[in-house]
Amino acid sequence: FIFRKTAAGYNMTNLFVGSEGTLGIITKATIKLYGQPESTISAVCHFPSVKAAVDTTVQTLQCGIPMARIEFLDEVQMMACNKFSHLDYQESPTLFLEFHGSESGVEEQAKDVAEIAEYNEGSGFQWAKEPEVRNKLWKARHDAYYACIALRPGCKGKMTDVCVPISLLPQVLTETKEDLDRSFIPGPIVGHVGDGNFHTVLVFDPDNPKEVEEVKGLTDRMAMRALEMHGTCTGEHGIGLGKRHFLEKEIGAVGVQVMKELKAALDPKGIMNPGKIFMD
Amino acid sequence: FIFRKTAAGYNMTNLFVGSEGTLGIITKATIKLYGQPESTISAVCHFPSVKAAVDTTVQTLQCGIPMARIEFLDEVQMMACNKFSHLDYQESPTLFLEFHGSESGVEEQAKDVAEIAEYNEGSGFQWAKEPEVRNKLWKARHDAYYACIALRPGCKGKMTDVCVPISLLPQVLTETKEDLDRSFIPGPIVGHVGDGNFHTVLVFDPDNPKEVEEVKGLTDRMAMRALEMHGTCTGEHGIGLGKRHFLEKEIGAVGVQVMKELKAALDPKGIMNPGKIFMD
């Protein structure tokens, strides 16, 4: 028996979600289930540039087309996926899409997005309805992390993410890719571009101090770039240990102080995941 | 420049939203805008019983039909609206609906819901696309509050709401209506039934102690009924002063204590909207 909304007191659920275990321990969670859509279409489309892929995403959202999924993979990630999953996708900035709805609804949506993609010089728009073909289309995206790691067998993957206002996403993505291209560490990019959010997996040898240093530099510069462009140093992953030094830059000294006071109120002994989120 | 998501520290936005001014003052808010849908259809349909209207709502949501609005008005509210807005709607439990999407999408959705309504013995399903006709259809719902007040000129309206698991909504609605029918205070019901949430406006004379007492009894019994059926004593309106005595019943003594500690951390002097939410 679960009710859908309440205004009784403070929103404790959303305070605890994302608190990284620093306020207490979640011992029980109730999950909301959604029905299977009547019909699903998956699609893939390649673009000549990052900007063309992001523009397609923005225009799609502006048209109010109800996207179920819209995922961006850069040409480095596509190369990694082709290699790992034995596929032969074009190795250029690519969008993976999914539409949910009624039979005629999803076809209409897919056609509308194909038109927007074409306008932005997208090419090779493929779409599929049958589950087996859909799974084949999405395989590259689903195996993306393993494909990254496989670029350097024996190495580890350091995942990091940022989120910026969507109008600044092409600029942040382009500058981040330039930084990654200059580095000896491979860093394929996967993005939830509809949210202005993207991730990279930096594949490195954790026993090599030079590589560890390089990964820290790339991660820090990516976070700083996002903060300078009115974004957040982490869209999904959280602050943890690695981004503690950015929190004050992002939310200000007063913001950090308020969060610390909340932490002190709920965890006066400081025993809940100590050291995370805050510098001291 | 606004980014869509962040995982940097605690979710302060959702802690402050709904805190009823007890944690601090919101001095600035950024509002998310949504585009106008390509096409809109509004519809109205009458039902022989509360249960038939709720069942139609539940089945519509279970089919994954993307409803923009789905609002329930009981026969008392329909009578009040007819009188106030000079309309001639059937005075029975009624759903007001709205569909957003593409031209063909909204027609498909409206037809699907009409079929579900018919299965539940709904009648007089009317729908409209043109803005003027749509506005006319929705007029009853939009004027609902004023229609209630107009039932007793010179009186005030006390609004109250609860929310329950949707499977228990027909039972709570039926029992609440029985309670209201027994009372000398008029209490039309309007519900966001897709959420299991409904409101009543109790129209009473605030200078008459007997009426004030009756309103308190009706409000308290409605809240208790919701709590006994695994719901919340308030879905949208908040605790304020009038429902402080239900908070512990709803979230437990420990829950209240945790909320009080949050309040003390952010408002150590107790100057932020004192007396609200908590009993002491």
PDB file of N, CA and C in Angstrom, chain B residues 116-177:
ATOM      1  N   ILE B 116     -12.460   2.869 -22.529  1.00  0.00           N
ATOM      2  CA  ILE B 116     -12.350   2.438 -21.131  1.00  0.00           C
ATOM      3  C   ILE B 116     -13.526   2.990 -20.319  1.00  0.00           C
ATOM      4  N   ALA B 117     -13.896   4.245 -20.564  1.00  0.00           N
ATOM      5  CA  ALA B 117     -15.015   4.867 -19.844  1.00  0.00           C
ATOM      6  C   ALA B 117     -16.324   4.143 -20.146  1.00  0.00           C
ATOM      7  N   GLU B 118     -16.503   3.806 -21.408  1.00  0.00           N
ATOM      8  CA  GLU B 118     -17.732   3.111 -21.824  1.00  0.00           C
ATOM      9  C   GLU B 118     -17.833   1.750 -21.132  1.00  0.00           C
ATOM     10  N   TYR B 119     -16.693   1.057 -21.038  1.00  0.00           N
ATOM     11  CA  TYR B 119     -16.620  -0.240 -20.363  1.00  0.00           C
ATOM     12  C   TYR B 119     -17.059  -0.109 -18.908  1.00  0.00           C
ATOM     13  N   ASN B 120     -16.756   1.066 -18.299  1.00  0.00           N
ATOM     14  CA  ASN B 120     -17.155   1.321 -16.904  1.00  0.00           C
ATOM     15  C   ASN B 120     -18.493   2.067 -16.799  1.00  0.00           C
ATOM     16  N   GLU B 121     -19.308   1.979 -17.860  1.00  0.00           N
ATOM     17  CA  GLU B 121     -20.637   2.589 -17.891  1.00  0.00           C
ATOM     18  C   GLU B 121     -20.617   4.114 -17.818  1.00  0.00           C
ATOM     19  N   GLY B 122     -19.505   4.695 -18.277  1.00  0.00           N
ATOM     20  CA  GLY B 122     -19.451   6.154 -18.438  1.00  0.00           C
ATOM     21  C   GLY B 122     -20.400   6.555 -19.557  1.00  0.00           C
ATOM     22  N   SER B 123     -20.919   7.780 -19.475  1.00  0.00           N
ATOM     23  CA  SER B 123     -21.843   8.215 -20.527  1.00  0.00           C
ATOM     24  C   SER B 123     -21.619   9.683 -20.846  1.00  0.00           C
ATOM     25  N   GLY B 124     -22.094  10.071 -22.020  1.00  0.00           N
ATOM     26  CA  GLY B 124     -22.011  11.474 -22.426  1.00  0.00           C
ATOM     27  C   GLY B 124     -20.599  11.945 -22.622  1.00  0.00           C
ATOM     28  N   PHE B 125     -19.703  11.042 -23.099  1.00  0.00           N
ATOM     29  CA  PHE B 125     -18.312  11.413 -23.354  1.00  0.00           C
ATOM     30  C   PHE B 125     -18.272  12.500 -24.432  1.00  0.00           C
ATOM     31  N   GLN B 126     -17.857  13.721 -24.028  1.00  0.00           N
ATOM     32  CA  GLN B 126     -17.745  14.829 -24.985  1.00  0.00           C
ATOM     33  C   GLN B 126     -16.271  15.179 -25.118  1.00  0.00           C
ATOM     34  N   TRP B 127     -15.778  15.455 -26.328  1.00  0.00           N
ATOM     35  CA  TRP B 127     -14.418  15.978 -26.406  1.00  0.00           C
ATOM     36  C   TRP B 127     -14.300  17.107 -27.400  1.00  0.00           C
ATOM     37  N   ALA B 128     -13.286  17.942 -27.184  1.00  0.00           N
ATOM     38  CA  ALA B 128     -13.134  19.146 -27.997  1.00  0.00           C
ATOM     39  C   ALA B 128     -11.667  19.450 -28.224  1.00  0.00           C
ATOM     40  N   LYS B 129     -11.397  20.009 -29.402  1.00  0.00           N
ATOM     41  CA  LYS B 129     -10.023  20.375 -29.765  1.00  0.00           C
ATOM     42  C   LYS B 129      -9.808  21.887 -29.755  1.00  0.00           C
ATOM     43  N   GLU B 130     -10.819  22.642 -30.170  1.00  0.00           N
ATOM     44  CA  GLU B 130     -10.653  24.092 -30.305  1.00  0.00           C
ATOM     45  C   GLU B 130     -10.562  24.726 -28.911  1.00  0.00           C
ATOM     46  N   PRO B 131      -9.669  25.710 -28.764  1.00  0.00           N
ATOM     47  CA  PRO B 131      -9.464  26.327 -27.442  1.00  0.00           C
ATOM     48  C   PRO B 131     -10.756  26.838 -26.807  1.00  0.00           C
ATOM     49  N   GLU B 132     -11.645  27.468 -27.596  1.00  0.00           N
ATOM     50  CA  GLU B 132     -12.861  28.037 -26.983  1.00  0.00           C
ATOM     51  C   GLU B 132     -13.751  26.938 -26.423  1.00  0.00           C
ATOM     52  N   VAL B 133     -13.890  25.852 -27.197  1.00  0.00           N
ATOM     53  CA  VAL B 133     -14.743  24.757 -26.729  1.00  0.00           C
ATOM     54  C   VAL B 133     -14.089  24.046 -25.533  1.00  0.00           C
ATOM     55  N   ARG B 134     -12.772  23.912 -25.616  1.00  0.00           N
ATOM     56  CA  ARG B 134     -12.062  23.282 -24.498  1.00  0.00           C
ATOM     57  C   ARG B 134     -12.254  24.093 -23.210  1.00  0.00           C
ATOM     58  N   ASN B 135     -12.095  25.402 -23.341  1.00  0.00           N
ATOM     59  CA  ASN B 135     -12.271  26.256 -22.158  1.00  0.00           C
ATOM     60  C   ASN B 135     -13.666  26.136 -21.583  1.00  0.00           C
ATOM     61  N   LYS B 136     -14.649  26.010 -22.481  1.00  0.00           N
ATOM     62  CA  LYS B 136     -16.028  25.886 -22.023  1.00  0.00           C
ATOM     63  C   LYS B 136     -16.199  24.560 -21.266  1.00  0.00           C
ATOM     64  N   LEU B 137     -15.613  23.487 -21.837  1.00  0.00           N
ATOM     65  CA  LEU B 137     -15.695  22.180 -21.175  1.00  0.00           C
ATOM     66  C   LEU B 137     -15.098  22.238 -19.760  1.00  0.00           C
ATOM     67  N   TRP B 138     -13.932  22.894 -19.637  1.00  0.00           N
ATOM     68  CA  TRP B 138     -13.209  22.919 -18.363  1.00  0.00           C
ATOM     69  C   TRP B 138     -13.754  23.948 -17.385  1.00  0.00           C
ATOM     70  N   LYS B 139     -14.661  24.820 -17.851  1.00  0.00           N
ATOM     71  CA  LYS B 139     -15.094  25.943 -17.016  1.00  0.00           C
ATOM     72  C   LYS B 139     -15.576  25.476 -15.629  1.00  0.00           C
ATOM     73  N   ALA B 140     -16.362  24.422 -15.621  1.00  0.00           N
ATOM     74  CA  ALA B 140     -16.894  23.915 -14.349  1.00  0.00           C
ATOM     75  C   ALA B 140     -15.757  23.615 -13.381  1.00  0.00           C
ATOM     76  N   ARG B 141     -14.714  22.916 -13.874  1.00  0.00           N
ATOM     77  CA  ARG B 141     -13.597  22.556 -12.994  1.00  0.00           C
ATOM     78  C   ARG B 141     -12.844  23.792 -12.500  1.00  0.00           C
ATOM     79  N   HIS B 142     -12.605  24.732 -13.420  1.00  0.00           N
ATOM     80  CA  HIS B 142     -11.819  25.909 -13.050  1.00  0.00           C
ATOM     81  C   HIS B 142     -12.537  26.794 -12.036  1.00  0.00           C
ATOM     82  N   ASP B 143     -13.868  26.799 -12.081  1.00  0.00           N
ATOM     83  CA  ASP B 143     -14.630  27.635 -11.148  1.00  0.00           C
ATOM     84  C   ASP B 143     -15.063  26.860  -9.912  1.00  0.00           C
ATOM     85  N   ALA B 144     -14.544  25.651  -9.735  1.00  0.00           N
ATOM     86  CA  ALA B 144     -15.071  24.763  -8.687  1.00  0.00           C
ATOM     87  C   ALA B 144     -15.051  25.411  -7.307  1.00  0.00           C
ATOM     88  N   TYR B 145     -13.941  26.070  -6.952  1.00  0.00           N
ATOM     89  CA  TYR B 145     -13.840  26.653  -5.610  1.00  0.00           C
ATOM     90  C   TYR B 145     -14.920  27.726  -5.398  1.00  0.00           C
ATOM     91  N   TYR B 146     -15.046  28.618  -6.388  1.00  0.00           N
ATOM     92  CA  TYR B 146     -16.028  29.703  -6.255  1.00  0.00           C
ATOM     93  C   TYR B 146     -17.454  29.148  -6.241  1.00  0.00           C
ATOM     94  N   ALA B 147     -17.646  28.077  -6.993  1.00  0.00           N
ATOM     95  CA  ALA B 147     -18.962  27.433  -7.011  1.00  0.00           C
ATOM     96  C   ALA B 147     -19.309  26.898  -5.625  1.00  0.00           C
ATOM     97  N   CYS B 148     -18.296  26.360  -4.930  1.00  0.00           N
ATOM     98  CA  CYS B 148     -18.533  25.841  -3.574  1.00  0.00           C
ATOM     99  C   CYS B 148     -18.964  26.977  -2.647  1.00  0.00           C
ATOM    100  N   ILE B 149     -18.165  28.040  -2.634  1.00  0.00           N
ATOM    101  CA  ILE B 149     -18.433  29.171  -1.745  1.00  0.00           C
ATOM    102  C   ILE B 149     -19.832  29.738  -2.011  1.00  0.00           C
ATOM    103  N   ALA B 150     -20.198  29.760  -3.286  1.00  0.00           N
ATOM    104  CA  ALA B 150     -21.488  30.348  -3.663  1.00  0.00           C
ATOM    105  C   ALA B 150     -22.675  29.523  -3.165  1.00  0.00           C
ATOM    106  N   LEU B 151     -22.401  28.297  -2.692  1.00  0.00           N
ATOM    107  CA  LEU B 151     -23.490  27.475  -2.149  1.00  0.00           C
ATOM    108  C   LEU B 151     -24.101  28.138  -0.918  1.00  0.00           C
ATOM    109  N   ARG B 152     -23.258  28.868  -0.170  1.00  0.00           N
ATOM    110  CA  ARG B 152     -23.740  29.551   1.036  1.00  0.00           C
ATOM    111  C   ARG B 152     -23.153  30.963   1.065  1.00  0.00           C
ATOM    112  N   PRO B 153     -23.792  31.908   0.408  1.00  0.00           N
ATOM    113  CA  PRO B 153     -23.239  33.266   0.341  1.00  0.00           C
ATOM    114  C   PRO B 153     -22.929  33.795   1.734  1.00  0.00           C
ATOM    115  N   GLY B 154     -21.760  34.448   1.860  1.00  0.00           N
ATOM    116  CA  GLY B 154     -21.350  35.009   3.148  1.00  0.00           C
ATOM    117  C   GLY B 154     -20.525  34.045   3.980  1.00  0.00           C
ATOM    118  N   CYS B 155     -20.479  32.773   3.560  1.00  0.00           N
ATOM    119  CA  CYS B 155     -19.702  31.790   4.322  1.00  0.00           C
ATOM    120  C   CYS B 155     -18.283  31.676   3.792  1.00  0.00           C
ATOM    121  N   LYS B 156     -17.431  30.939   4.529  1.00  0.00           N
ATOM    122  CA  LYS B 156     -16.054  30.695   4.112  1.00  0.00           C
ATOM    123  C   LYS B 156     -15.883  29.236   3.687  1.00  0.00           C
ATOM    124  N   GLY B 157     -14.838  28.999   2.909  1.00  0.00           N
ATOM    125  CA  GLY B 157     -14.530  27.627   2.507  1.00  0.00           C
ATOM    126  C   GLY B 157     -13.298  27.124   3.229  1.00  0.00           C
ATOM    127  N   LYS B 158     -13.411  25.977   3.877  1.00  0.00           N
ATOM    128  CA  LYS B 158     -12.246  25.324   4.496  1.00  0.00           C
ATOM    129  C   LYS B 158     -11.846  24.175   3.576  1.00  0.00           C
ATOM    130  N   MET B 159     -10.662  24.312   2.975  1.00  0.00           N
ATOM    131  CA  MET B 159     -10.205  23.259   2.059  1.00  0.00           C
ATOM    132  C   MET B 159      -9.357  22.259   2.812  1.00  0.00           C
ATOM    133  N   THR B 160      -9.545  21.005   2.529  1.00  0.00           N
ATOM    134  CA  THR B 160      -8.710  19.975   3.160  1.00  0.00           C
ATOM    135  C   THR B 160      -8.496  18.850   2.156  1.00  0.00           C
ATOM    136  N   ASP B 161      -7.392  18.131   2.295  1.00  0.00           N
ATOM    137  CA  ASP B 161      -7.116  17.062   1.327  1.00  0.00           C
ATOM    138  C   ASP B 161      -6.423  15.901   2.008  1.00  0.00           C
ATOM    139  N   VAL B 162      -6.583  14.728   1.420  1.00  0.00           N
ATOM    140  CA  VAL B 162      -5.841  13.531   1.836  1.00  0.00           C
ATOM    141  C   VAL B 162      -5.399  12.784   0.586  1.00  0.00           C
ATOM    142  N   CYS B 163      -4.529  11.793   0.770  1.00  0.00           N
ATOM    143  CA  CYS B 163      -4.079  10.972  -0.350  1.00  0.00           C
ATOM    144  C   CYS B 163      -3.923   9.548   0.151  1.00  0.00           C
ATOM    145  N   VAL B 164      -4.412   8.589  -0.622  1.00  0.00           N
ATOM    146  CA  VAL B 164      -4.329   7.172  -0.223  1.00  0.00           C
ATOM    147  C   VAL B 164      -3.830   6.336  -1.397  1.00  0.00           C
ATOM    148  N   PRO B 165      -3.383   5.111  -1.110  1.00  0.00           N
ATOM    149  CA  PRO B 165      -3.046   4.221  -2.224  1.00  0.00           C
ATOM    150  C   PRO B 165      -4.263   4.111  -3.147  1.00  0.00           C
ATOM    151  N   ILE B 166      -4.023   4.172  -4.439  1.00  0.00           N
ATOM    152  CA  ILE B 166      -5.135   4.339  -5.372  1.00  0.00           C
ATOM    153  C   ILE B 166      -6.141   3.179  -5.296  1.00  0.00           C
ATOM    154  N   SER B 167      -5.659   1.996  -4.886  1.00  0.00           N
ATOM    155  CA  SER B 167      -6.578   0.852  -4.797  1.00  0.00           C
ATOM    156  C   SER B 167      -7.622   1.067  -3.696  1.00  0.00           C
ATOM    157  N   LEU B 168      -7.309   1.894  -2.716  1.00  0.00           N
ATOM    158  CA  LEU B 168      -8.236   2.141  -1.614  1.00  0.00           C
ATOM    159  C   LEU B 168      -9.043   3.427  -1.810  1.00  0.00           C
ATOM    160  N   LEU B 169      -8.789   4.130  -2.918  1.00  0.00           N
ATOM    161  CA  LEU B 169      -9.451   5.415  -3.142  1.00  0.00           C
ATOM    162  C   LEU B 169     -10.982   5.305  -3.208  1.00  0.00           C
ATOM    163  N   PRO B 170     -11.537   4.330  -3.931  1.00  0.00           N
ATOM    164  CA  PRO B 170     -13.008   4.248  -3.973  1.00  0.00           C
ATOM    165  C   PRO B 170     -13.604   4.104  -2.577  1.00  0.00           C
ATOM    166  N   GLN B 171     -12.982   3.270  -1.737  1.00  0.00           N
ATOM    167  CA  GLN B 171     -13.495   3.048  -0.382  1.00  0.00           C
ATOM    168  C   GLN B 171     -13.425   4.330   0.459  1.00  0.00           C
ATOM    169  N   VAL B 172     -12.279   5.020   0.429  1.00  0.00           N
ATOM    170  CA  VAL B 172     -12.128   6.253   1.207  1.00  0.00           C
ATOM    171  C   VAL B 172     -13.102   7.311   0.705  1.00  0.00           C
ATOM    172  N   LEU B 173     -13.220   7.435  -0.612  1.00  0.00           N
ATOM    173  CA  LEU B 173     -14.142   8.421  -1.179  1.00  0.00           C
ATOM    174  C   LEU B 173     -15.576   8.127  -0.755  1.00  0.00           C
ATOM    175  N   THR B 174     -15.963   6.864  -0.836  1.00  0.00           N
ATOM    176  CA  THR B 174     -17.336   6.485  -0.498  1.00  0.00           C
ATOM    177  C   THR B 174     -17.636   6.787   0.968  1.00  0.00           C
ATOM    178  N   GLU B 175     -16.716   6.396   1.856  1.00  0.00           N
ATOM    179  CA  GLU B 175     -16.933   6.634   3.289  1.00  0.00           C
ATOM    180  C   GLU B 175     -16.930   8.123   3.617  1.00  0.00           C
ATOM    181  N   THR B 176     -16.063   8.869   2.956  1.00  0.00           N
ATOM    182  CA  THR B 176     -16.011  10.323   3.193  1.00  0.00           C
ATOM    183  C   THR B 176     -17.310  10.980   2.724  1.00  0.00           C
ATOM    184  N   LYS B 177     -17.809  10.533   1.581  1.00  0.00           N
ATOM    185  CA  LYS B 177     -19.061  11.098   1.069  1.00  0.00           C
ATOM    186  C   LYS B 177     -20.229  10.771   2.001  1.00  0.00           C
TER     187      LYS B 177
END
